[in-house]
Amino acid sequence: WDRKARELSRLDEVTYCAEPKFDGASISLIYENDMLVRGITRGDGETGDDITPNIKQIKSVPLSAAFSSYGIQQIEIRGEVLLNKNNFAKYNHALIEEGLPPLANPRNAAAGSLRIKDSKEVGKRNLEAFLYHVSYTTLIPSPVGMANQSKLKKFPSTHSDMLWMLWNLGFRSPVKEMKVIKGIAGITSFIESFEVKRDDLPYEIDGMVIKVNDLALQDKLGMTSHHPRWAIAYKFQARQATSKLLGVEFQVGRTGAVTPVAKI
């Protein structure tokens, strides 16, 4: 992937931005005139569910943000909704006390929470949202935009600066977790060091995402029919453990068929 990026960009080394691959529920947020107007799930990539009332219950999602200070009228931001490990443990404990089966992982808990009909119940679950990608923007039309152009903040030219813009506007973006590195060798070392401390993080991640940092170069590299050429996901190895076979029970069905059932 690095070789292709260098060949297409005609550079000896490409500067990348590496950040965690969050294991949560994907969302898109749309802001117009500085106000949050819609929150949707990613769905099948084209059509998602409108979950705006539930998104507004997540404290780390601002209901308004000063995008107009950058000359932006409309913006779509993509991210991930998570339930951190502590809140997930508390939620499962509450389910067990009610006699309900616990959920398998925080990702399922976050995704299920976003589809609850009662938005007040969503607020009780202490969901968090990381925002990490700007999909598109439309600018404030002239002459309104031209009148205040001298006062506008400079629009980011790199992915890392875009994350800092989101952070400064009140969003939780991975500015503390990301790292900008020139060349693939440094990226490899960073991934290895991040995987070691994976279990110490307060939330679940299942890998790292490496992106070409320069936004103009991202546009130059373009897309295939289903993924960007300027980004790639590196998945960590799946966690492994040893299971113990406690015994085998033989169940007889209505037709007389005997099925062995392992107790693990």
PDB file of C-alpha atoms in Angstrom:
ATOM      1  CA  TRP A   1       0.000   0.000   0.000  1.00  0.00           C
ATOM      2  CA  ASP A   2       2.839   2.397   0.846  1.00  0.00           C
ATOM      3  CA  ARG A   3       4.583   1.541  -2.444  1.00  0.00           C
ATOM      4  CA  LYS A   4       1.428   2.373  -4.411  1.00  0.00           C
ATOM      5  CA  ALA A   5       0.971   5.636  -2.488  1.00  0.00           C
ATOM      6  CA  ARG A   6       4.553   6.666  -3.280  1.00  0.00           C
ATOM      7  CA  GLU A   7       4.222   5.706  -6.935  1.00  0.00           C
ATOM      8  CA  LEU A   8       0.952   7.592  -7.419  1.00  0.00           C
ATOM      9  CA  SER A   9       2.208  10.668  -5.533  1.00  0.00           C
ATOM     10  CA  ARG A  10       5.707  10.507  -7.097  1.00  0.00           C
ATOM     11  CA  LEU A  11       7.277  11.051  -3.687  1.00  0.00           C
ATOM     12  CA  ASP A  12      10.187   9.177  -2.100  1.00  0.00           C
ATOM     13  CA  GLU A  13       8.384   9.198   1.253  1.00  0.00           C
ATOM     14  CA  VAL A  14       4.794  10.004   2.164  1.00  0.00           C
ATOM     15  CA  THR A  15       3.762  11.632   5.436  1.00  0.00           C
ATOM     16  CA  TYR A  16       1.034   9.643   7.157  1.00  0.00           C
ATOM     17  CA  CYS A  17      -1.299  10.149  10.099  1.00  0.00           C
ATOM     18  CA  ALA A  18      -1.960   7.043  12.196  1.00  0.00           C
ATOM     19  CA  GLU A  19      -4.875   6.836  14.624  1.00  0.00           C
ATOM     20  CA  PRO A  20      -6.807   4.120  16.495  1.00  0.00           C
ATOM     21  CA  LYS A  21      -9.459   2.074  14.701  1.00  0.00           C
ATOM     22  CA  PHE A  22     -12.301   2.420  17.183  1.00  0.00           C
ATOM     23  CA  ASP A  23     -14.511  -0.621  17.720  1.00  0.00           C
ATOM     24  CA  GLY A  24     -17.907   1.047  17.987  1.00  0.00           C
ATOM     25  CA  ALA A  25     -20.951   2.051  15.935  1.00  0.00           C
ATOM     26  CA  SER A  26     -20.319   4.286  12.912  1.00  0.00           C
ATOM     27  CA  ILE A  27     -22.193   7.586  12.643  1.00  0.00           C
ATOM     28  CA  SER A  28     -22.374  10.641  10.399  1.00  0.00           C
ATOM     29  CA  LEU A  29     -23.214  14.086  11.774  1.00  0.00           C
ATOM     30  CA  ILE A  30     -24.445  16.955   9.616  1.00  0.00           C
ATOM     31  CA  TYR A  31     -24.184  20.568  10.771  1.00  0.00           C
ATOM     32  CA  GLU A  32     -25.799  23.492   8.955  1.00  0.00           C
ATOM     33  CA  ASN A  33     -25.260  27.130   9.918  1.00  0.00           C
ATOM     34  CA  ASP A  34     -23.319  25.943  12.992  1.00  0.00           C
ATOM     35  CA  MET A  35     -26.185  23.758  14.297  1.00  0.00           C
ATOM     36  CA  LEU A  36     -26.444  19.969  14.481  1.00  0.00           C
ATOM     37  CA  VAL A  37     -29.352  19.092  12.175  1.00  0.00           C
ATOM     38  CA  ARG A  38     -28.981  15.358  11.615  1.00  0.00           C
ATOM     39  CA  GLY A  39     -27.280  12.278  13.000  1.00  0.00           C
ATOM     40  CA  ILE A  40     -27.433   9.012  11.060  1.00  0.00           C
ATOM     41  CA  THR A  41     -25.977   5.511  11.205  1.00  0.00           C
ATOM     42  CA  ARG A  42     -23.716   4.405   8.377  1.00  0.00           C
ATOM     43  CA  GLY A  43     -26.206   1.705   7.361  1.00  0.00           C
ATOM     44  CA  ASP A  44     -25.288  -0.032   4.110  1.00  0.00           C
ATOM     45  CA  GLY A  45     -23.043   2.821   2.967  1.00  0.00           C
ATOM     46  CA  GLU A  46     -25.842   4.655   1.133  1.00  0.00           C
ATOM     47  CA  THR A  47     -28.850   4.577   3.458  1.00  0.00           C
ATOM     48  CA  GLY A  48     -28.748   4.764   7.252  1.00  0.00           C
ATOM     49  CA  ASP A  49     -31.155   5.293  10.138  1.00  0.00           C
ATOM     50  CA  ASP A  50     -31.966   8.787  11.382  1.00  0.00           C
ATOM     51  CA  ILE A  51     -30.924   8.783  15.043  1.00  0.00           C
ATOM     52  CA  THR A  52     -30.786  12.548  15.619  1.00  0.00           C
ATOM     53  CA  PRO A  53     -32.670  12.572  18.984  1.00  0.00           C
ATOM     54  CA  ASN A  54     -30.355   9.888  20.369  1.00  0.00           C
ATOM     55  CA  ILE A  55     -27.201  11.570  19.070  1.00  0.00           C
ATOM     56  CA  LYS A  56     -28.211  14.746  20.912  1.00  0.00           C
ATOM     57  CA  GLN A  57     -28.075  12.791  24.187  1.00  0.00           C
ATOM     58  CA  ILE A  58     -24.325  12.107  23.800  1.00  0.00           C
ATOM     59  CA  LYS A  59     -22.455  14.706  25.834  1.00  0.00           C
ATOM     60  CA  SER A  60     -19.331  14.665  23.654  1.00  0.00           C
ATOM     61  CA  VAL A  61     -21.361  15.710  20.573  1.00  0.00           C
ATOM     62  CA  PRO A  62     -21.818  19.524  20.508  1.00  0.00           C
ATOM     63  CA  LEU A  63     -25.289  20.736  19.553  1.00  0.00           C
ATOM     64  CA  SER A  64     -23.621  23.731  17.897  1.00  0.00           C
ATOM     65  CA  ALA A  65     -20.095  24.496  16.703  1.00  0.00           C
ATOM     66  CA  ALA A  66     -18.573  27.602  15.115  1.00  0.00           C
ATOM     67  CA  PHE A  67     -17.934  26.177  11.638  1.00  0.00           C
ATOM     68  CA  SER A  68     -18.862  29.571  10.203  1.00  0.00           C
ATOM     69  CA  SER A  69     -15.576  30.931  11.579  1.00  0.00           C
ATOM     70  CA  TYR A  70     -13.929  28.788   8.866  1.00  0.00           C
ATOM     71  CA  GLY A  71     -16.438  29.918   6.210  1.00  0.00           C
ATOM     72  CA  ILE A  72     -18.297  26.576   6.366  1.00  0.00           C
ATOM     73  CA  GLN A  73     -22.075  26.549   5.936  1.00  0.00           C
ATOM     74  CA  GLN A  74     -22.661  22.788   5.872  1.00  0.00           C
ATOM     75  CA  ILE A  75     -20.389  19.938   6.932  1.00  0.00           C
ATOM     76  CA  GLU A  76     -20.632  16.171   7.350  1.00  0.00           C
ATOM     77  CA  ILE A  77     -18.395  14.554   9.974  1.00  0.00           C
ATOM     78  CA  ARG A  78     -17.950  10.836  10.435  1.00  0.00           C
ATOM     79  CA  GLY A  79     -17.069   9.081  13.631  1.00  0.00           C
ATOM     80  CA  GLU A  80     -17.731   6.277  16.038  1.00  0.00           C
ATOM     81  CA  VAL A  81     -19.995   5.960  19.075  1.00  0.00           C
ATOM     82  CA  LEU A  82     -18.456   3.984  21.931  1.00  0.00           C
ATOM     83  CA  LEU A  83     -19.247   2.699  25.387  1.00  0.00           C
ATOM     84  CA  ASN A  84     -16.032   2.711  27.420  1.00  0.00           C
ATOM     85  CA  LYS A  85     -14.969  -0.381  29.329  1.00  0.00           C
ATOM     86  CA  ASN A  86     -16.045   0.887  32.771  1.00  0.00           C
ATOM     87  CA  ASN A  87     -19.500   1.967  31.621  1.00  0.00           C
ATOM     88  CA  PHE A  88     -19.903  -1.297  29.701  1.00  0.00           C
ATOM     89  CA  ALA A  89     -19.144  -3.296  32.868  1.00  0.00           C
ATOM     90  CA  LYS A  90     -21.701  -1.228  34.836  1.00  0.00           C
ATOM     91  CA  TYR A  91     -24.304  -1.693  32.115  1.00  0.00           C
ATOM     92  CA  ASN A  92     -23.812  -5.471  32.030  1.00  0.00           C
ATOM     93  CA  HIS A  93     -23.987  -5.637  35.832  1.00  0.00           C
ATOM     94  CA  ALA A  94     -27.344  -3.835  35.725  1.00  0.00           C
ATOM     95  CA  LEU A  95     -28.627  -6.288  33.086  1.00  0.00           C
ATOM     96  CA  ILE A  96     -27.608  -9.290  35.211  1.00  0.00           C
ATOM     97  CA  GLU A  97     -29.343  -7.820  38.270  1.00  0.00           C
ATOM     98  CA  GLU A  98     -32.535  -7.549  36.198  1.00  0.00           C
ATOM     99  CA  GLY A  99     -32.185 -11.191  35.196  1.00  0.00           C
ATOM    100  CA  LEU A 100     -31.290 -10.320  31.602  1.00  0.00           C
ATOM    101  CA  PRO A 101     -28.378 -11.809  29.631  1.00  0.00           C
ATOM    102  CA  PRO A 102     -25.271  -9.576  29.494  1.00  0.00           C
ATOM    103  CA  LEU A 103     -24.079  -8.174  26.156  1.00  0.00           C
ATOM    104  CA  ALA A 104     -21.061  -9.716  24.461  1.00  0.00           C
ATOM    105  CA  ASN A 105     -19.051  -6.524  23.842  1.00  0.00           C
ATOM    106  CA  PRO A 106     -19.182  -2.707  24.049  1.00  0.00           C
ATOM    107  CA  ARG A 107     -19.690  -2.405  20.290  1.00  0.00           C
ATOM    108  CA  ASN A 108     -23.025  -4.257  20.443  1.00  0.00           C
ATOM    109  CA  ALA A 109     -24.045  -2.162  23.446  1.00  0.00           C
ATOM    110  CA  ALA A 110     -23.269   1.110  21.626  1.00  0.00           C
ATOM    111  CA  ALA A 111     -25.006   0.065  18.386  1.00  0.00           C
ATOM    112  CA  GLY A 112     -28.097  -1.146  20.243  1.00  0.00           C
ATOM    113  CA  SER A 113     -28.286   2.038  22.309  1.00  0.00           C
ATOM    114  CA  LEU A 114     -28.405   4.235  19.211  1.00  0.00           C
ATOM    115  CA  ARG A 115     -31.595   2.531  18.017  1.00  0.00           C
ATOM    116  CA  ILE A 116     -33.571   2.853  21.262  1.00  0.00           C
ATOM    117  CA  LYS A 117     -36.856   4.722  20.798  1.00  0.00           C
ATOM    118  CA  ASP A 118     -36.606   6.534  24.157  1.00  0.00           C
ATOM    119  CA  SER A 119     -33.816   9.108  23.774  1.00  0.00           C
ATOM    120  CA  LYS A 120     -33.790   9.789  27.547  1.00  0.00           C
ATOM    121  CA  GLU A 121     -32.772   6.171  28.108  1.00  0.00           C
ATOM    122  CA  VAL A 122     -29.850   6.734  25.721  1.00  0.00           C
ATOM    123  CA  GLY A 123     -28.684   9.622  27.903  1.00  0.00           C
ATOM    124  CA  LYS A 124     -28.381   7.278  30.884  1.00  0.00           C
ATOM    125  CA  ARG A 125     -25.929   4.971  29.107  1.00  0.00           C
ATOM    126  CA  ASN A 126     -22.989   7.428  29.030  1.00  0.00           C
ATOM    127  CA  LEU A 127     -22.117   6.921  25.379  1.00  0.00           C
ATOM    128  CA  GLU A 128     -19.111   8.724  23.919  1.00  0.00           C
ATOM    129  CA  ALA A 129     -18.349   9.764  20.345  1.00  0.00           C
ATOM    130  CA  PHE A 130     -15.006  10.115  18.566  1.00  0.00           C
ATOM    131  CA  LEU A 131     -15.130  12.161  15.342  1.00  0.00           C
ATOM    132  CA  TYR A 132     -12.285  11.540  12.912  1.00  0.00           C
ATOM    133  CA  HIS A 133     -13.201  12.402   9.321  1.00  0.00           C
ATOM    134  CA  VAL A 134     -14.750  15.307   7.403  1.00  0.00           C
ATOM    135  CA  SER A 135     -16.628  13.883   4.411  1.00  0.00           C
ATOM    136  CA  TYR A 136     -17.626  17.107   2.708  1.00  0.00           C
ATOM    137  CA  THR A 137     -18.158  20.810   3.266  1.00  0.00           C
ATOM    138  CA  THR A 138     -20.073  23.575   1.534  1.00  0.00           C
ATOM    139  CA  LEU A 139     -18.957  27.160   2.008  1.00  0.00           C
ATOM    140  CA  ILE A 140     -21.032  30.175   3.003  1.00  0.00           C
ATOM    141  CA  PRO A 141     -22.118  31.737  -0.316  1.00  0.00           C
ATOM    142  CA  SER A 142     -20.927  35.154  -1.444  1.00  0.00           C
ATOM    143  CA  PRO A 143     -21.368  38.029  -0.836  1.00  0.00           C
ATOM    144  CA  VAL A 144     -21.927  37.058   2.824  1.00  0.00           C
ATOM    145  CA  GLY A 145     -18.763  34.944   2.852  1.00  0.00           C
ATOM    146  CA  MET A 146     -16.704  37.606   1.013  1.00  0.00           C
ATOM    147  CA  ALA A 147     -17.651  40.326   3.490  1.00  0.00           C
ATOM    148  CA  ASN A 148     -16.050  38.492   6.401  1.00  0.00           C
ATOM    149  CA  GLN A 149     -13.326  36.650   4.476  1.00  0.00           C
ATOM    150  CA  SER A 150     -10.480  38.534   6.139  1.00  0.00           C
ATOM    151  CA  LYS A 151     -11.729  37.386   9.571  1.00  0.00           C
ATOM    152  CA  LEU A 152     -12.060  33.702   8.669  1.00  0.00           C
ATOM    153  CA  LYS A 153      -9.742  31.113  10.165  1.00  0.00           C
ATOM    154  CA  LYS A 154      -7.515  29.186   7.787  1.00  0.00           C
ATOM    155  CA  PHE A 155      -9.110  25.963   6.563  1.00  0.00           C
ATOM    156  CA  PRO A 156      -6.941  22.903   7.389  1.00  0.00           C
ATOM    157  CA  SER A 157      -4.700  21.521   4.639  1.00  0.00           C
ATOM    158  CA  THR A 158      -3.844  18.242   6.414  1.00  0.00           C
ATOM    159  CA  HIS A 159      -5.858  15.488   8.049  1.00  0.00           C
ATOM    160  CA  SER A 160      -4.142  16.050  11.408  1.00  0.00           C
ATOM    161  CA  ASP A 161      -4.987  19.763  11.300  1.00  0.00           C
ATOM    162  CA  MET A 162      -8.580  18.819  10.482  1.00  0.00           C
ATOM    163  CA  LEU A 163      -8.678  16.705  13.656  1.00  0.00           C
ATOM    164  CA  TRP A 164      -7.340  19.672  15.624  1.00  0.00           C
ATOM    165  CA  MET A 165     -10.013  21.910  14.073  1.00  0.00           C
ATOM    166  CA  LEU A 166     -12.710  19.506  15.284  1.00  0.00           C
ATOM    167  CA  TRP A 167     -11.073  19.332  18.731  1.00  0.00           C
ATOM    168  CA  ASN A 168     -10.920  23.129  19.031  1.00  0.00           C
ATOM    169  CA  LEU A 169     -14.586  23.359  18.020  1.00  0.00           C
ATOM    170  CA  GLY A 170     -15.561  21.120  20.942  1.00  0.00           C
ATOM    171  CA  PHE A 171     -15.563  17.638  19.394  1.00  0.00           C
ATOM    172  CA  ARG A 172     -13.726  14.646  20.759  1.00  0.00           C
ATOM    173  CA  SER A 173     -11.290  13.773  17.991  1.00  0.00           C
ATOM    174  CA  PRO A 174      -8.262  11.469  18.390  1.00  0.00           C
ATOM    175  CA  VAL A 175      -5.671  14.260  18.602  1.00  0.00           C
ATOM    176  CA  LYS A 176      -4.081  12.724  21.702  1.00  0.00           C
ATOM    177  CA  GLU A 177      -3.918   9.250  20.177  1.00  0.00           C
ATOM    178  CA  MET A 178      -2.835  10.128  16.622  1.00  0.00           C
ATOM    179  CA  LYS A 179       0.703  10.528  15.347  1.00  0.00           C
ATOM    180  CA  VAL A 180       2.032  12.119  12.156  1.00  0.00           C
ATOM    181  CA  ILE A 181       5.011  10.230  10.758  1.00  0.00           C
ATOM    182  CA  LYS A 182       7.024  10.493   7.557  1.00  0.00           C
ATOM    183  CA  GLY A 183       7.631   7.121   5.930  1.00  0.00           C
ATOM    184  CA  ILE A 184       6.163   3.675   6.488  1.00  0.00           C
ATOM    185  CA  ALA A 185       8.976   2.419   8.775  1.00  0.00           C
ATOM    186  CA  GLY A 186       7.973   4.836  11.536  1.00  0.00           C
ATOM    187  CA  ILE A 187       4.297   3.901  11.071  1.00  0.00           C
ATOM    188  CA  THR A 188       5.126   0.220  11.572  1.00  0.00           C
ATOM    189  CA  SER A 189       6.972   0.963  14.826  1.00  0.00           C
ATOM    190  CA  PHE A 190       4.123   3.163  16.077  1.00  0.00           C
ATOM    191  CA  ILE A 191       1.521   0.448  15.375  1.00  0.00           C
ATOM    192  CA  GLU A 192       3.575  -2.138  17.262  1.00  0.00           C
ATOM    193  CA  SER A 193       3.978   0.146  20.287  1.00  0.00           C
ATOM    194  CA  PHE A 194       0.261   1.026  20.259  1.00  0.00           C
ATOM    195  CA  GLU A 195      -0.797  -2.616  20.167  1.00  0.00           C
ATOM    196  CA  VAL A 196       1.208  -3.285  23.345  1.00  0.00           C
ATOM    197  CA  LYS A 197      -0.777  -0.661  25.303  1.00  0.00           C
ATOM    198  CA  ARG A 198      -4.102  -1.584  23.698  1.00  0.00           C
ATOM    199  CA  ASP A 199      -5.480  -3.169  26.879  1.00  0.00           C
ATOM    200  CA  ASP A 200      -4.644  -0.053  28.934  1.00  0.00           C
ATOM    201  CA  LEU A 201      -6.990   2.151  26.892  1.00  0.00           C
ATOM    202  CA  PRO A 202     -10.395   2.975  28.430  1.00  0.00           C
ATOM    203  CA  TYR A 203     -12.168   1.948  25.211  1.00  0.00           C
ATOM    204  CA  GLU A 204     -11.939  -0.921  22.725  1.00  0.00           C
ATOM    205  CA  ILE A 205      -9.922  -0.621  19.505  1.00  0.00           C
ATOM    206  CA  ASP A 206      -9.317  -3.392  16.996  1.00  0.00           C
ATOM    207  CA  GLY A 207      -6.498  -1.890  14.958  1.00  0.00           C
ATOM    208  CA  MET A 208      -5.054   1.305  13.507  1.00  0.00           C
ATOM    209  CA  VAL A 209      -6.011   3.430  10.513  1.00  0.00           C
ATOM    210  CA  ILE A 210      -3.212   4.974   8.441  1.00  0.00           C
ATOM    211  CA  LYS A 211      -4.103   7.974   6.267  1.00  0.00           C
ATOM    212  CA  VAL A 212      -2.122  10.149   3.883  1.00  0.00           C
ATOM    213  CA  ASN A 213      -1.890  13.357   5.884  1.00  0.00           C
ATOM    214  CA  ASP A 214      -1.909  15.935   3.065  1.00  0.00           C
ATOM    215  CA  LEU A 215      -5.529  16.566   1.961  1.00  0.00           C
ATOM    216  CA  ALA A 216      -4.517  17.717  -1.539  1.00  0.00           C
ATOM    217  CA  LEU A 217      -2.549  14.486  -1.949  1.00  0.00           C
ATOM    218  CA  GLN A 218      -5.587  12.521  -0.746  1.00  0.00           C
ATOM    219  CA  ASP A 219      -7.593  14.070  -3.602  1.00  0.00           C
ATOM    220  CA  LYS A 220      -4.821  13.228  -6.048  1.00  0.00           C
ATOM    221  CA  LEU A 221      -4.722   9.572  -4.963  1.00  0.00           C
ATOM    222  CA  GLY A 222      -8.509   9.337  -5.214  1.00  0.00           C
ATOM    223  CA  MET A 223     -10.794   6.363  -4.661  1.00  0.00           C
ATOM    224  CA  THR A 224     -11.440   2.905  -6.066  1.00  0.00           C
ATOM    225  CA  SER A 225     -15.041   1.770  -6.522  1.00  0.00           C
ATOM    226  CA  HIS A 226     -15.321   0.953  -2.809  1.00  0.00           C
ATOM    227  CA  HIS A 227     -12.435   2.422  -0.774  1.00  0.00           C
ATOM    228  CA  PRO A 228     -10.004   5.367  -0.677  1.00  0.00           C
ATOM    229  CA  ARG A 229      -6.467   4.822  -1.987  1.00  0.00           C
ATOM    230  CA  TRP A 230      -5.184   7.252   0.652  1.00  0.00           C
ATOM    231  CA  ALA A 231      -6.177   5.213   3.736  1.00  0.00           C
ATOM    232  CA  ILE A 232      -5.774   1.668   4.973  1.00  0.00           C
ATOM    233  CA  ALA A 233      -6.816  -0.189   8.116  1.00  0.00           C
ATOM    234  CA  TYR A 234      -4.411  -2.440   9.983  1.00  0.00           C
ATOM    235  CA  LYS A 235      -6.260  -4.956  12.142  1.00  0.00           C
ATOM    236  CA  PHE A 236      -4.663  -6.206  15.354  1.00  0.00           C
ATOM    237  CA  GLN A 237      -4.494  -9.936  15.911  1.00  0.00           C
ATOM    238  CA  ALA A 238      -7.671 -11.315  17.463  1.00  0.00           C
ATOM    239  CA  ARG A 239      -7.373 -12.008  21.178  1.00  0.00           C
ATOM    240  CA  GLN A 240      -6.822 -15.683  21.910  1.00  0.00           C
ATOM    241  CA  ALA A 241      -7.546 -17.774  24.983  1.00  0.00           C
ATOM    242  CA  THR A 242      -7.799 -21.433  25.925  1.00  0.00           C
ATOM    243  CA  SER A 243     -11.214 -23.031  26.426  1.00  0.00           C
ATOM    244  CA  LYS A 244     -11.722 -26.105  28.624  1.00  0.00           C
ATOM    245  CA  LEU A 245     -14.077 -28.890  27.612  1.00  0.00           C
ATOM    246  CA  LEU A 246     -16.000 -29.772  30.780  1.00  0.00           C
ATOM    247  CA  GLY A 247     -18.129 -32.512  29.283  1.00  0.00           C
ATOM    248  CA  VAL A 248     -20.488 -33.591  26.517  1.00  0.00           C
ATOM    249  CA  GLU A 249     -24.246 -34.041  26.789  1.00  0.00           C
ATOM    250  CA  PHE A 250     -26.249 -36.020  24.235  1.00  0.00           C
ATOM    251  CA  GLN A 251     -29.623 -34.534  23.368  1.00  0.00           C
ATOM    252  CA  VAL A 252     -32.324 -36.588  21.670  1.00  0.00           C
ATOM    253  CA  GLY A 253     -34.593 -34.712  19.286  1.00  0.00           C
ATOM    254  CA  ARG A 254     -38.207 -35.413  18.350  1.00  0.00           C
ATOM    255  CA  THR A 255     -37.122 -37.505  15.378  1.00  0.00           C
ATOM    256  CA  GLY A 256     -34.757 -39.578  17.510  1.00  0.00           C
ATOM    257  CA  ALA A 257     -31.640 -37.840  16.210  1.00  0.00           C
ATOM    258  CA  VAL A 258     -28.909 -37.639  18.859  1.00  0.00           C
ATOM    259  CA  THR A 259     -26.938 -34.394  18.978  1.00  0.00           C
ATOM    260  CA  PRO A 260     -23.774 -34.046  21.084  1.00  0.00           C
ATOM    261  CA  VAL A 261     -23.586 -30.700  22.949  1.00  0.00           C
ATOM    262  CA  ALA A 262     -20.240 -29.593  24.357  1.00  0.00           C
ATOM    263  CA  LYS A 263     -20.089 -27.804  27.721  1.00  0.00           C
ATOM    264  CA  ILE A 264     -17.211 -25.332  27.466  1.00  0.00           C
TER     265      ILE A 264
END
